[in-house]
Coordinates of N, CA and C and ligand atoms in Angstrom, one line a residue:
M204 N 9.8 -158.5 -22.7 CA 10.9 -158.2 -22.5 C 10.9 -157.7 -24.4
N205 N 11.9 -156.8 -24.8 CA 11.6 -156.0 -26.4 C 12.6 -156.6 -27.2
I206 N 11.6 -157.3 -27.7 CA 11.0 -158.7 -28.9 C 12.3 -157.3 -29.5
E207 N 11.9 -156.5 -30.2 CA 13.0 -156.0 -31.5 C 14.0 -155.9 -30.9
A208 N 14.4 -155.1 -29.5 CA 15.4 -154.5 -29.1 C 16.3 -155.6 -29.4
A209 N 16.2 -157.2 -28.0 CA 16.2 -158.8 -28.5 C 17.2 -158.7 -29.6
A210 N 16.0 -158.7 -31.1 CA 16.4 -158.9 -32.3 C 17.8 -158.0 -32.6
R211 N 17.5 -156.9 -32.3 CA 18.9 -156.1 -32.6 C 20.4 -156.1 -32.3
R212 N 20.1 -156.8 -30.9 CA 21.1 -157.0 -30.4 C 22.0 -158.0 -30.7
V213 N 21.4 -159.3 -31.5 CA 21.4 -160.7 -32.1 C 22.3 -160.3 -33.4
D214 N 21.5 -159.6 -34.0 CA 21.7 -159.0 -35.5 C 22.9 -158.3 -35.3
E215 N 23.2 -157.2 -34.4 CA 24.7 -156.6 -34.6 C 25.7 -157.5 -34.3
A216 N 25.6 -158.5 -33.4 CA 26.9 -159.5 -33.0 C 27.2 -160.3 -34.0
V217 N 25.8 -160.4 -35.3 CA 26.1 -160.9 -36.3 C 26.9 -160.6 -37.2
L218 N 26.7 -159.0 -37.9 CA 27.2 -158.1 -37.9 C 28.1 -157.4 -37.5
N219 N 28.5 -157.5 -36.1 CA 30.5 -157.4 -36.0 C 30.7 -158.3 -36.0
A220 N 30.5 -159.2 -35.9 CA 31.3 -161.0 -35.7 C 32.0 -161.0 -34.4
S221 N 31.2 -159.8 -33.9 CA 31.7 -160.2 -32.1 C 30.5 -160.7 -30.8
A222 N 30.9 -161.5 -29.9 CA 30.3 -162.2 -28.8 C 29.3 -161.0 -28.0
I223 N 28.2 -161.4 -27.7 CA 27.2 -160.9 -26.6 C 27.0 -161.4 -25.7
E224 N 26.8 -160.8 -24.4 CA 26.2 -161.8 -23.6 C 24.9 -162.4 -23.6
Q225 N 24.9 -163.7 -23.1 CA 23.3 -164.0 -23.3 C 22.7 -163.0 -23.2
I226 N 20.5 -162.7 -23.5 CA 20.0 -162.6 -23.2 C 19.3 -162.9 -22.3
S227 N 19.2 -163.9 -22.1 CA 18.4 -164.1 -20.6 C 19.7 -164.3 -19.3
A228 N 20.3 -163.4 -19.3 CA 21.7 -162.7 -18.0 C 20.7 -161.8 -17.5
T229 N 20.4 -161.0 -18.4 CA 19.5 -159.5 -18.3 C 18.2 -160.0 -17.9
E230 N 17.6 -160.5 -18.1 CA 16.3 -161.0 -18.0 C 15.9 -162.4 -19.3
P231 N 14.8 -162.9 -17.9 CA 14.4 -164.2 -18.6 C 13.2 -164.3 -19.3
F232 N 13.4 -165.6 -20.0 CA 12.1 -165.2 -21.2 C 12.0 -166.5 -21.6
P233 N 10.2 -166.3 -22.3 CA 9.9 -167.9 -22.3 C 10.3 -168.3 -23.5
V234 N 10.0 -169.5 -23.9 CA 10.3 -169.9 -25.3 C 9.8 -169.3 -26.4
D235 N 8.4 -169.1 -26.1 CA 7.6 -168.3 -27.1 C 8.1 -166.7 -28.1
D236 N 8.8 -166.2 -26.1 CA 9.4 -164.6 -26.5 C 10.9 -164.9 -27.7
A237 N 11.3 -166.4 -27.3 CA 12.5 -166.4 -28.1 C 12.7 -166.8 -29.6
Y238 N 11.3 -167.6 -30.5 CA 11.1 -167.5 -31.2 C 10.9 -166.8 -31.7
R239 N 10.0 -165.3 -31.6 CA 9.3 -164.5 -31.2 C 10.8 -163.0 -32.0
I240 N 11.9 -163.5 -31.0 CA 12.6 -162.6 -31.4 C 13.9 -163.4 -32.6
Q241 N 13.9 -164.2 -32.3 CA 14.4 -165.0 -34.2 C 13.9 -164.9 -35.0
R242 N 12.4 -165.3 -35.3 CA 11.7 -163.8 -36.2 C 12.5 -162.6 -36.4
A243 N 12.4 -162.0 -35.5 CA 12.0 -160.7 -35.7 C 13.7 -160.6 -36.6
A244 N 14.8 -160.9 -36.0 CA 16.1 -161.3 -35.9 C 16.2 -161.4 -37.5
I245 N 15.2 -162.8 -38.3 CA 15.3 -162.8 -39.7 C 14.8 -161.3 -40.1
E246 N 13.7 -161.0 -40.1 CA 13.3 -160.2 -40.9 C 14.2 -158.8 -40.8
L247 N 14.8 -158.6 -39.7 CA 16.1 -157.7 -39.9 C 17.3 -158.1 -41.5
R248 N 17.9 -159.7 -41.6 CA 18.0 -159.8 -42.7 C 17.9 -159.7 -43.9
K249 N 16.2 -159.6 -44.0 CA 15.6 -159.6 -45.0 C 15.2 -158.3 -45.3
Q250 N 15.9 -157.5 -44.3 CA 15.5 -156.1 -44.4 C 16.8 -155.6 -45.8
R251 N 17.7 -156.4 -45.3 CA 19.1 -156.0 -45.7 C 18.9 -157.0 -47.3
G252 N 18.3 -157.6 -47.8 CA 18.1 -158.0 -48.8 C 18.3 -159.5 -49.0
E253 N 18.4 -160.2 -47.5 CA 18.8 -161.8 -47.7 C 17.6 -162.7 -47.8
R254 N 17.3 -163.8 -48.4 CA 15.9 -164.8 -48.6 C 16.1 -165.9 -47.6
T255 N 15.4 -166.2 -47.4 CA 15.1 -167.3 -46.9 C 15.0 -168.4 -47.5
I256 N 16.0 -169.2 -47.6 CA 15.7 -171.3 -48.3 C 15.3 -172.0 -47.6
G257 N 15.4 -171.9 -46.3 CA 15.2 -173.1 -45.9 C 14.8 -173.1 -44.2
I258 N 14.8 -173.9 -43.5 CA 15.2 -174.5 -42.1 C 16.3 -175.3 -41.7
K259 N 16.4 -175.2 -40.2 CA 17.6 -175.8 -39.5 C 16.4 -176.0 -38.3
L260 N 17.3 -178.3 -38.1 CA 16.4 -178.5 -36.9 C 17.9 -178.5 -36.0
G261 N 17.7 -178.3 -34.7 CA 18.9 -178.5 -33.6 C 18.1 -179.7 -33.1
F262 N 19.5 -180.0 -32.2 CA 19.3 -180.9 -30.8 C 18.2 -182.4 -31.6
T263 N 19.3 -182.5 -32.9 CA 18.0 -183.8 -33.4 C 18.8 -185.1 -33.0
S264 N 20.0 -185.0 -32.4 CA 21.0 -185.9 -31.9 C 21.5 -185.8 -30.3
R265 N 21.5 -187.2 -29.7 CA 21.7 -187.4 -28.1 C 23.2 -186.3 -28.6
A266 N 24.6 -186.9 -29.4 CA 25.7 -186.1 -29.1 C 25.5 -184.5 -29.2
K267 N 24.6 -183.9 -29.7 CA 24.5 -182.6 -29.6 C 24.2 -182.3 -28.4
M268 N 22.4 -182.7 -27.8 CA 22.2 -182.3 -26.6 C 23.4 -182.3 -25.5
I269 N 24.1 -183.7 -25.2 CA 25.4 -183.8 -24.7 C 26.2 -182.4 -24.6
Q270 N 26.7 -182.0 -25.8 CA 27.6 -181.4 -26.2 C 27.2 -180.0 -25.4
M271 N 26.3 -179.8 -25.4 CA 26.0 -178.6 -25.7 C 24.4 -178.2 -24.1
G272 N 24.4 -179.5 -23.9 CA 23.8 -179.4 -22.5 C 22.1 -178.9 -23.0
V273 N 21.8 -179.5 -23.7 CA 20.2 -178.5 -24.8 C 19.6 -180.1 -24.7
D274 N 17.7 -179.9 -24.4 CA 17.9 -181.1 -24.5 C 16.4 -181.2 -25.0
S275 N 16.0 -180.4 -26.6 CA 14.5 -179.7 -26.9 C 15.2 -179.7 -28.1
L276 N 14.5 -179.6 -28.6 CA 14.5 -180.0 -30.5 C 14.1 -178.4 -30.6
I277 N 15.6 -177.6 -31.3 CA 14.5 -177.1 -31.7 C 14.8 -175.8 -33.8
W278 N 14.3 -175.4 -33.8 CA 14.9 -174.8 -35.5 C 14.8 -173.3 -35.6
G279 N 15.3 -173.2 -36.9 CA 16.1 -171.9 -36.9 C 15.6 -172.0 -38.1
W280 N 16.3 -170.7 -38.9 CA 16.0 -170.4 -40.7 C 17.4 -170.2 -41.1
L281 N 17.3 -170.8 -42.8 CA 18.9 -170.7 -43.0 C 18.2 -169.4 -44.1
T282 N 19.2 -168.3 -44.3 CA 18.9 -168.0 -45.6 C 20.2 -168.4 -47.0
D283 N 19.9 -167.0 -48.0 CA 20.6 -167.4 -49.4 C 22.1 -166.7 -48.9
A284 N 22.1 -165.8 -48.1 CA 23.6 -165.5 -47.1 C 24.5 -167.0 -46.7
M285 N 23.9 -167.6 -46.0 CA 24.7 -168.4 -45.3 C 25.3 -169.4 -46.4
L286 N 24.5 -169.9 -47.3 CA 24.9 -171.3 -48.3 C 26.2 -170.8 -49.0
E287 N 26.9 -171.6 -48.6 CA 28.8 -171.9 -49.0 C 28.3 -172.9 -50.2
E288 N 29.6 -172.6 -51.5 CA 29.6 -173.7 -52.2 C 30.7 -174.4 -51.8
D289 N 29.8 -176.1 -52.3 CA 31.0 -176.9 -51.9 C 32.0 -176.8 -52.5
G290 N 33.0 -177.3 -51.5 CA 34.8 -177.4 -52.6 C 34.7 -176.3 -51.9
A291 N 34.3 -174.7 -52.3 CA 34.7 -173.7 -52.3 C 35.5 -173.1 -50.6
P292 N 36.4 -172.9 -50.7 CA 37.2 -171.7 -48.9 C 35.8 -170.9 -49.1
V293 N 35.8 -171.1 -47.5 CA 34.8 -170.4 -46.1 C 35.9 -169.4 -45.4
D294 N 35.5 -168.0 -46.0 CA 35.8 -167.0 -45.4 C 35.6 -166.8 -43.7
L295 N 36.9 -167.1 -42.9 CA 36.5 -167.1 -41.4 C 35.9 -165.9 -40.6
G296 N 36.6 -165.1 -41.5 CA 36.4 -163.6 -41.3 C 35.0 -163.4 -40.5
R297 N 33.9 -163.6 -40.8 CA 33.1 -163.1 -41.0 C 32.2 -164.3 -39.3
F298 N 32.9 -164.8 -39.2 CA 32.2 -165.9 -37.9 C 33.1 -165.2 -36.3
I299 N 32.2 -165.6 -35.7 CA 32.8 -165.5 -33.6 C 33.8 -166.2 -33.3
H300 N 33.4 -167.2 -33.2 CA 34.0 -169.0 -33.0 C 33.8 -170.5 -33.3
P301 N 33.0 -169.8 -35.2 CA 32.7 -171.3 -35.7 C 33.0 -172.4 -35.6
R302 N 32.3 -173.7 -35.1 CA 32.4 -175.0 -35.2 C 32.0 -175.4 -36.2
V303 N 31.9 -176.8 -36.6 CA 31.6 -177.4 -37.9 C 30.7 -178.7 -37.8
E304 N 29.7 -179.2 -37.8 CA 29.0 -180.5 -37.5 C 28.5 -181.2 -38.7
P305 N 28.5 -182.1 -38.9 CA 28.3 -183.6 -39.9 C 27.0 -183.4 -40.1
E306 N 25.8 -183.0 -41.5 CA 24.3 -183.6 -41.2 C 23.8 -184.5 -42.6
V307 N 22.6 -184.1 -42.6 CA 22.2 -184.1 -43.9 C 21.5 -182.8 -44.1
C308 N 20.7 -182.6 -45.5 CA 20.0 -181.8 -46.0 C 19.1 -182.5 -47.6
F309 N 17.4 -181.6 -46.5 CA 16.3 -182.3 -47.7 C 16.5 -181.5 -48.9
L310 N 15.9 -182.1 -50.1 CA 15.5 -180.7 -50.6 C 13.3 -180.9 -50.8
T311 N 12.6 -180.5 -50.9 CA 11.2 -180.5 -50.5 C 10.6 -180.6 -52.0
M312 N 10.2 -181.6 -52.5 CA 9.1 -180.5 -53.7 C 7.8 -180.8 -54.1
R313 N 7.2 -180.7 -52.5 CA 6.0 -180.2 -52.6 C 5.5 -179.3 -51.5
D314 N 4.3 -177.9 -51.1 CA 4.6 -177.6 -50.1 C 4.6 -178.4 -48.8
I315 N 4.5 -178.4 -47.9 CA 4.5 -178.7 -46.5 C 3.6 -177.8 -45.9
D316 N 2.1 -178.0 -45.4 CA 1.2 -177.4 -45.2 C 0.6 -178.0 -44.4
R317 N 0.8 -178.2 -43.7 CA 0.4 -179.6 -42.2 C 1.4 -180.3 -41.9
P318 N 1.1 -181.1 -40.5 CA 2.0 -182.2 -40.0 C 1.9 -183.4 -40.6
L319 N 3.0 -183.8 -40.9 CA 2.9 -184.8 -41.7 C 3.6 -186.2 -41.0
T320 N 2.9 -187.3 -41.7 CA 3.3 -188.6 -40.8 C 4.8 -189.2 -41.5
A321 N 5.3 -190.0 -41.0 CA 6.5 -190.5 -41.1 C 6.2 -191.0 -42.2
L322 N 5.4 -192.1 -42.5 CA 5.3 -192.6 -44.1 C 4.7 -191.5 -45.5
E323 N 4.2 -190.2 -44.9 CA 4.1 -189.2 -45.7 C 5.1 -188.4 -46.3
A324 N 6.5 -188.7 -45.4 CA 7.5 -187.5 -45.8 C 8.4 -187.9 -46.8
H325 N 8.4 -189.0 -47.4 CA 9.1 -189.3 -48.5 C 8.9 -188.8 -49.5
A326 N 7.8 -188.9 -49.8 CA 6.4 -188.2 -50.9 C 7.3 -186.6 -51.2
Y327 N 7.4 -186.1 -50.2 CA 7.5 -184.7 -50.1 C 8.9 -184.2 -50.4
L328 N 9.5 -185.3 -50.9 CA 10.9 -184.6 -51.3 C 11.3 -184.7 -52.3
E329 N 12.6 -183.8 -52.8 CA 12.8 -184.0 -53.9 C 14.5 -184.9 -54.1
A330 N 15.3 -184.7 -52.9 CA 16.2 -185.0 -53.2 C 17.0 -184.8 -51.7
V331 N 18.4 -185.3 -51.6 CA 19.2 -185.6 -50.4 C 20.0 -185.2 -50.1
A332 N 21.6 -185.0 -49.7 CA 22.9 -184.5 -50.1 C 23.4 -184.3 -48.7
P333 N 24.1 -185.4 -48.5 CA 25.5 -184.7 -47.7 C 25.7 -183.6 -47.7
A334 N 25.6 -182.8 -46.2 CA 25.6 -181.1 -45.8 C 26.8 -181.2 -44.4
M335 N 27.0 -180.3 -44.6 CA 27.8 -179.3 -42.9 C 27.1 -178.5 -43.0
E336 N 27.1 -178.4 -41.3 CA 26.4 -176.4 -41.0 C 27.5 -176.0 -40.2
I337 N 27.6 -174.7 -40.6 CA 29.1 -174.1 -39.7 C 28.4 -173.2 -38.4
I338 N 28.2 -173.9 -37.6 CA 27.5 -172.7 -36.2 C 28.6 -171.7 -35.6
D339 N 27.9 -170.8 -35.3 CA 28.7 -169.8 -35.0 C 27.7 -169.0 -33.6
S340 N 27.6 -169.5 -32.4 CA 26.9 -168.8 -31.4 C 27.3 -167.5 -31.0
R341 N 26.5 -167.0 -31.0 CA 26.6 -165.3 -30.6 C 27.2 -164.6 -29.3
Y342 N 27.0 -165.9 -29.0 CA 27.0 -165.9 -26.9 C 28.5 -166.0 -26.9
Q343 N 28.8 -164.9 -25.8 CA 30.4 -165.3 -25.6 C 30.3 -166.7 -24.2
A344 N 31.6 -167.2 -25.4 CA 32.3 -168.9 -24.5 C 31.5 -170.0 -25.3
F345 N 30.2 -169.5 -26.3 CA 29.3 -170.8 -27.0 C 28.5 -170.9 -25.9
R346 N 28.0 -170.1 -24.9 CA 27.3 -171.0 -23.8 C 25.8 -169.7 -24.0
F347 N 24.8 -171.0 -23.5 CA 23.6 -170.5 -24.1 C 22.7 -171.1 -22.9
T348 N 21.0 -170.7 -22.4 CA 19.6 -171.6 -22.6 C 19.4 -172.0 -23.7
L349 N 18.2 -172.7 -23.7 CA 17.6 -173.0 -24.2 C 17.1 -171.9 -25.3
E350 N 16.4 -170.8 -24.2 CA 15.5 -169.9 -25.1 C 17.0 -168.4 -25.9
D351 N 18.2 -168.6 -25.2 CA 19.0 -168.2 -25.7 C 19.1 -168.3 -27.1
V352 N 19.0 -169.5 -27.1 CA 20.4 -170.0 -29.0 C 19.1 -170.5 -29.3
I353 N 17.4 -170.4 -29.3 CA 16.6 -170.2 -30.1 C 16.3 -168.5 -30.6
A354 N 16.6 -167.8 -29.8 CA 16.9 -166.1 -30.1 C 18.2 -166.2 -31.4
D355 N 19.1 -166.8 -30.9 CA 19.9 -166.4 -32.0 C 19.9 -167.3 -33.4
N356 N 18.5 -167.9 -33.4 CA 18.7 -168.3 -34.9 C 19.5 -169.4 -34.7
C357 N 19.7 -170.5 -33.8 CA 20.0 -171.2 -33.4 C 21.3 -171.9 -33.9
S358 N 22.2 -170.6 -33.9 CA 23.7 -171.0 -33.8 C 24.2 -170.7 -35.3
S359 N 22.7 -170.8 -36.3 CA 22.9 -171.4 -37.8 C 24.1 -169.5 -38.4
S360 N 24.6 -170.3 -38.9 CA 26.0 -169.3 -39.4 C 26.3 -169.5 -41.2
G361 N 26.3 -170.7 -41.0 CA 26.8 -171.5 -42.4 C 26.2 -172.5 -43.2
F362 N 25.9 -172.9 -43.9 CA 26.1 -174.5 -44.6 C 26.3 -174.7 -46.2
V363 N 27.4 -176.1 -46.2 CA 27.9 -176.3 -47.4 C 27.1 -177.5 -47.4
V364 N 26.4 -177.7 -48.8 CA 25.4 -179.2 -49.3 C 26.3 -179.5 -50.8
G365 N 25.7 -181.0 -50.5 CA 27.2 -182.1 -51.3 C 26.5 -182.3 -52.3
A366 N 26.7 -183.0 -53.6 CA 25.5 -183.3 -55.0 C 24.4 -183.8 -54.2
W367 N 23.1 -183.2 -55.0 CA 21.6 -183.7 -54.4 C 21.4 -185.1 -55.1
S368 N 21.1 -186.4 -54.6 CA 21.0 -187.6 -55.3 C 19.5 -187.6 -54.6
R369 N 18.7 -189.3 -55.0 CA 17.5 -189.5 -54.4 C 18.0 -191.0 -53.8
R370 N 19.0 -190.9 -53.4 CA 19.4 -191.9 -52.7 C 19.3 -192.4 -51.2
F371 N 17.5 -192.5 -51.6 CA 16.8 -192.5 -49.4 C 17.0 -193.9 -48.6
D372 N 17.5 -194.7 -50.0 CA 17.4 -195.8 -49.0 C 19.0 -195.8 -48.4
G373 N 18.8 -196.4 -47.7 CA 20.1 -196.6 -46.7 C 20.5 -195.5 -45.8
L374 N 19.4 -194.1 -46.1 CA 19.6 -193.3 -45.3 C 20.1 -193.4 -43.6
R375 N 18.8 -194.4 -43.5 CA 18.4 -194.5 -41.8 C 19.5 -194.6 -41.1
N376 N 20.2 -195.4 -41.6 CA 21.6 -195.4 -40.3 C 23.0 -195.4 -41.3
A377 N 23.5 -195.0 -42.3 CA 24.7 -194.7 -42.6 C 26.1 -194.1 -42.3
G378 N 27.1 -194.6 -42.4 CA 27.9 -193.8 -41.8 C 28.6 -193.0 -42.0
V379 N 29.0 -191.3 -41.1 CA 29.0 -190.2 -41.4 C 30.4 -190.4 -40.6
L380 N 31.6 -189.7 -41.7 CA 32.9 -189.0 -41.5 C 32.9 -188.3 -41.1
M381 N 33.3 -187.1 -40.7 CA 34.2 -185.9 -40.8 C 35.7 -185.5 -40.7
R382 N 36.4 -185.0 -41.5 CA 37.7 -185.4 -41.5 C 38.3 -183.9 -41.9
F383 N 39.2 -183.5 -40.9 CA 39.9 -181.9 -41.4 C 41.3 -182.8 -41.9
D384 N 41.8 -181.8 -43.1 CA 43.3 -182.3 -44.0 C 43.3 -183.8 -43.2
G385 N 42.2 -184.6 -43.8 CA 42.2 -185.9 -44.0 C 41.8 -186.4 -43.0
R386 N 42.4 -186.4 -41.7 CA 42.4 -186.6 -40.1 C 40.7 -187.3 -39.5
E387 N 40.4 -188.1 -39.1 CA 38.7 -188.8 -39.2 C 38.7 -187.6 -37.0
V388 N 38.1 -186.9 -37.5 CA 37.5 -185.6 -36.2 C 36.2 -186.1 -35.4
Q389 N 35.3 -186.8 -36.3 CA 34.1 -187.1 -36.0 C 33.9 -188.6 -36.9
V390 N 32.9 -189.4 -35.9 CA 32.8 -189.8 -36.4 C 31.1 -190.4 -35.9
G391 N 30.5 -191.2 -37.1 CA 28.5 -191.4 -36.3 C 28.4 -191.9 -37.5
S392 N 26.7 -192.1 -36.8 CA 25.8 -192.6 -38.1 C 24.8 -191.7 -38.3
T393 N 23.6 -191.7 -39.4 CA 22.4 -191.1 -40.0 C 21.6 -191.2 -38.6
G394 N 21.5 -192.3 -38.4 CA 21.0 -193.3 -37.3 C 20.7 -192.3 -35.8
A395 N 21.8 -191.9 -35.9 CA 22.0 -190.7 -34.5 C 21.1 -189.3 -34.5
I396 N 20.2 -189.4 -36.2 CA 19.8 -188.1 -36.1 C 18.1 -188.8 -36.0
L397 N 17.4 -188.2 -35.2 CA 16.5 -188.5 -34.8 C 16.3 -190.4 -35.5
G398 N 17.2 -191.4 -34.5 CA 16.8 -192.9 -34.8 C 16.6 -192.6 -36.5
D399 N 16.2 -192.1 -37.4 CA 16.3 -191.8 -39.0 C 16.5 -190.2 -39.6
P400 N 17.1 -190.0 -40.0 CA 16.9 -188.7 -40.4 C 16.0 -188.4 -41.0
L401 N 15.0 -188.6 -42.1 CA 13.5 -188.9 -42.1 C 12.5 -188.2 -41.5
R402 N 13.2 -188.8 -40.1 CA 11.7 -187.8 -39.3 C 12.5 -186.6 -38.5
S403 N 13.2 -185.9 -39.4 CA 13.2 -184.6 -39.3 C 12.5 -183.8 -40.4
I404 N 11.8 -184.3 -41.0 CA 10.8 -184.0 -42.2 C 9.2 -183.9 -41.1
V405 N 9.6 -184.8 -41.0 CA 7.7 -184.8 -40.0 C 7.9 -183.6 -38.8
Q406 N 9.2 -184.0 -37.9 CA 9.3 -182.6 -36.9 C 8.9 -181.4 -37.9
A407 N 10.2 -180.6 -38.7 CA 10.1 -180.2 -39.7 C 8.3 -179.6 -39.5
S408 N 7.2 -180.3 -40.1 CA 6.5 -180.4 -40.7 C 5.3 -179.6 -39.6
R409 N 5.9 -180.2 -38.7 CA 5.1 -180.2 -37.0 C 5.3 -178.7 -36.6
L410 N 6.7 -178.5 -36.9 CA 6.9 -177.0 -35.9 C 6.4 -176.1 -37.0
A411 N 6.9 -176.0 -37.7 CA 5.6 -175.1 -39.3 C 4.5 -175.3 -38.9
A412 N 4.2 -176.1 -38.7 CA 2.5 -176.2 -38.7 C 1.9 -175.2 -37.1
D413 N 3.0 -175.7 -36.0 CA 2.3 -175.2 -35.1 C 2.5 -172.7 -35.2
A414 N 3.9 -172.9 -36.1 CA 4.3 -171.7 -36.2 C 3.1 -171.0 -37.5
Q415 N 2.2 -171.7 -37.9 CA 1.4 -171.2 -39.0 C 1.9 -171.1 -40.0
C416 N 3.2 -172.0 -40.4 CA 3.7 -171.5 -41.5 C 3.8 -172.7 -42.5
V417 N 4.3 -171.8 -43.9 CA 4.0 -173.1 -45.1 C 5.4 -173.2 -45.2
L418 N 5.9 -174.2 -45.7 CA 7.1 -174.3 -46.1 C 6.7 -174.5 -47.5
P419 N 7.3 -173.7 -48.6 CA 6.8 -173.7 -49.7 C 7.8 -175.6 -50.5
A420 N 6.9 -175.6 -51.9 CA 8.1 -176.4 -52.4 C 9.5 -176.5 -52.5
G421 N 10.4 -176.4 -52.3 CA 11.6 -176.4 -53.0 C 13.0 -175.6 -51.6
T422 N 12.4 -175.9 -50.7 CA 12.4 -175.5 -49.2 C 14.1 -176.3 -49.2
L423 N 14.9 -176.1 -47.8 CA 16.4 -176.8 -48.0 C 15.9 -177.4 -46.5
I424 N 15.8 -178.5 -45.9 CA 15.9 -178.7 -44.4 C 16.8 -179.0 -44.3
M425 N 17.9 -179.1 -43.1 CA 18.6 -179.2 -42.6 C 18.6 -179.9 -41.2
A426 N 18.4 -181.3 -41.3 CA 18.2 -182.1 -40.6 C 19.0 -182.2 -38.9
G427 N 20.2 -181.8 -39.2 CA 20.5 -181.4 -37.2 C 21.5 -182.7 -37.5
A428 N 23.0 -182.1 -36.5 CA 24.1 -182.7 -36.8 C 23.6 -184.4 -36.3
A429 N 24.4 -185.2 -36.8 CA 24.7 -186.8 -36.3 C 25.7 -186.7 -35.5
T430 N 26.8 -185.9 -35.3 CA 27.8 -186.1 -33.7 C 28.0 -184.8 -33.3
A431 N 28.7 -184.2 -32.4 CA 29.1 -183.0 -31.9 C 30.1 -182.5 -32.8
A432 N 29.7 -181.4 -32.5 CA 30.5 -180.0 -33.7 C 31.9 -179.9 -33.2
Q433 N 32.9 -179.6 -34.1 CA 34.2 -179.7 -34.0 C 34.8 -177.7 -34.4
A434 N 35.4 -177.7 -33.1 CA 36.0 -176.2 -33.9 C 36.6 -176.1 -35.3
L435 N 36.4 -174.7 -35.8 CA 36.9 -175.2 -37.1 C 38.4 -173.6 -36.7
E436 N 38.7 -173.6 -37.6 CA 40.3 -173.0 -37.9 C 40.9 -172.6 -38.9
P437 N 41.0 -171.5 -39.6 CA 42.2 -171.2 -40.7 C 43.0 -172.3 -41.4
G438 N 42.9 -172.7 -42.5 CA 44.2 -173.4 -43.4 C 43.5 -174.4 -43.3
L439 N 41.5 -174.9 -43.0 CA 41.9 -176.6 -43.1 C 41.2 -176.9 -44.0
H440 N 41.1 -178.1 -44.7 CA 40.5 -178.9 -45.6 C 38.8 -179.6 -44.5
V441 N 38.1 -179.5 -44.6 CA 36.9 -180.1 -44.1 C 36.2 -180.9 -44.8
Q442 N 36.7 -182.3 -44.9 CA 34.7 -183.0 -45.4 C 34.1 -184.1 -44.6
C443 N 33.3 -184.2 -45.4 CA 32.1 -185.1 -44.5 C 31.3 -186.0 -45.5
V444 N 31.3 -186.8 -45.5 CA 31.3 -188.3 -45.8 C 30.3 -188.9 -45.2
V445 N 29.1 -189.3 -46.5 CA 27.5 -189.8 -45.8 C 28.2 -191.1 -46.5
S446 N 28.1 -192.3 -45.9 CA 28.0 -193.9 -46.9 C 26.8 -193.9 -47.7
G447 N 27.3 -194.2 -49.1 CA 25.9 -194.2 -50.0 C 25.7 -193.5 -50.7
I448 N 25.9 -191.9 -49.7 CA 24.6 -190.6 -50.1 C 25.9 -189.5 -50.8
G449 N 27.0 -189.5 -50.1 CA 28.6 -189.0 -51.3 C 28.9 -187.9 -50.0
Q450 N 29.6 -186.5 -50.7 CA 30.7 -186.2 -49.1 C 30.1 -184.5 -49.9
A451 N 30.2 -183.7 -49.2 CA 30.7 -182.5 -48.8 C 31.6 -181.9 -48.3
E452 N 32.5 -180.7 -49.1 CA 33.7 -180.1 -48.8 C 34.1 -178.5 -48.6
F453 N 35.1 -178.2 -48.0 CA 35.3 -176.6 -48.1 C 36.4 -176.6 -47.2
T454 N 37.1 -175.3 -47.8 CA 38.5 -174.8 -47.1 C 38.4 -173.9 -46.5
T455 N 39.0 -173.9 -45.0 CA 38.9 -172.7 -44.5 C 39.8 -171.7 -44.5
K456 N 39.8 -169.8 -45.0 CA 40.8 -169.0 -44.9 C 40.2 -167.9 -44.1
S457 N 41.4 -167.1 -43.5 CA 41.1 -166.0 -42.9 C 40.9 -164.8 -43.4
R458 N 40.4 -163.6 -43.3 CA 40.5 -162.4 -43.7 C 42.0 -162.1 -43.3
A459 N 42.4 -161.8 -42.3 CA 43.1 -161.8 -41.4 C 44.7 -162.2 -42.3
Ligands
OOG636 C1 23.1 -174.8 -31.6 C2 22.6 -175.6 -33.1 C3 22.2 -177.5 -33.0 C4 22.1 -179.4 -34.4 O1 22.6 -179.8 -35.7 O2 22.3 -180.1 -33.6 C5 22.5 -177.8 -34.5 C6 24.5 -175.2 -31.3 O3 24.7 -176.4 -30.8 O4 25.0 -174.1 -30.8 O5 22.7 -177.0 -35.3
MG637 MG1 23.9 -178.2 -36.8

């Protein structure tokens, strides 16, 4: 596998907002190479001035595994260019076939430089917020293998984070609602995320340690979707409510 060439392919799909064939269609490749491609593609973003500000976990819930037919936990990078302001309009023009999913986001207050236990995780956290991730697979028809989706930075394209708080109590099993124009489109519970979203910190610490990465204090960690993702279209008001934690929202518009 030519890692650099594959990274340029996914990166060009991002820049042109146009779908590509799955990389595995021409050449099957292992998970290790998938993460190498992901890293190389993030380097290309950094060369354009983007900054990594956190990580995202994927397939931490059954709902997502079933929707996408993939059953391994994956992770990718969040950059400053992906962060959309809570309550603001999101321009869909830069996406191919965007979907949105309800999540929670954590903000760390200490460097994570080793695998943490569930008991330790809490002490590493500054705050939690309701959040939504906008995913936009760079592959045609939003279809991919595990390796393809990892290479494509786990479909990550944008995210919106609501107000931060230290409301960690009740986070284990809080109701999650996603609404389009006031209509419920997804309903679930934070318990769907690894049984308890705090476990995403344990998983993140393990993945980072395996990759010999330190997650510096101030890192954002998106825990993964609590429900299946929902396709976005222009002209929507999108809201995510996490009971007892808060809400996040945005509207969609298109350039066209
Ligand atoms: C891959 C990303 C999965 C999640 O929260 O489970 C993910 C995809 O569904 O395209 O972000
Ligand atoms: Mg997600």
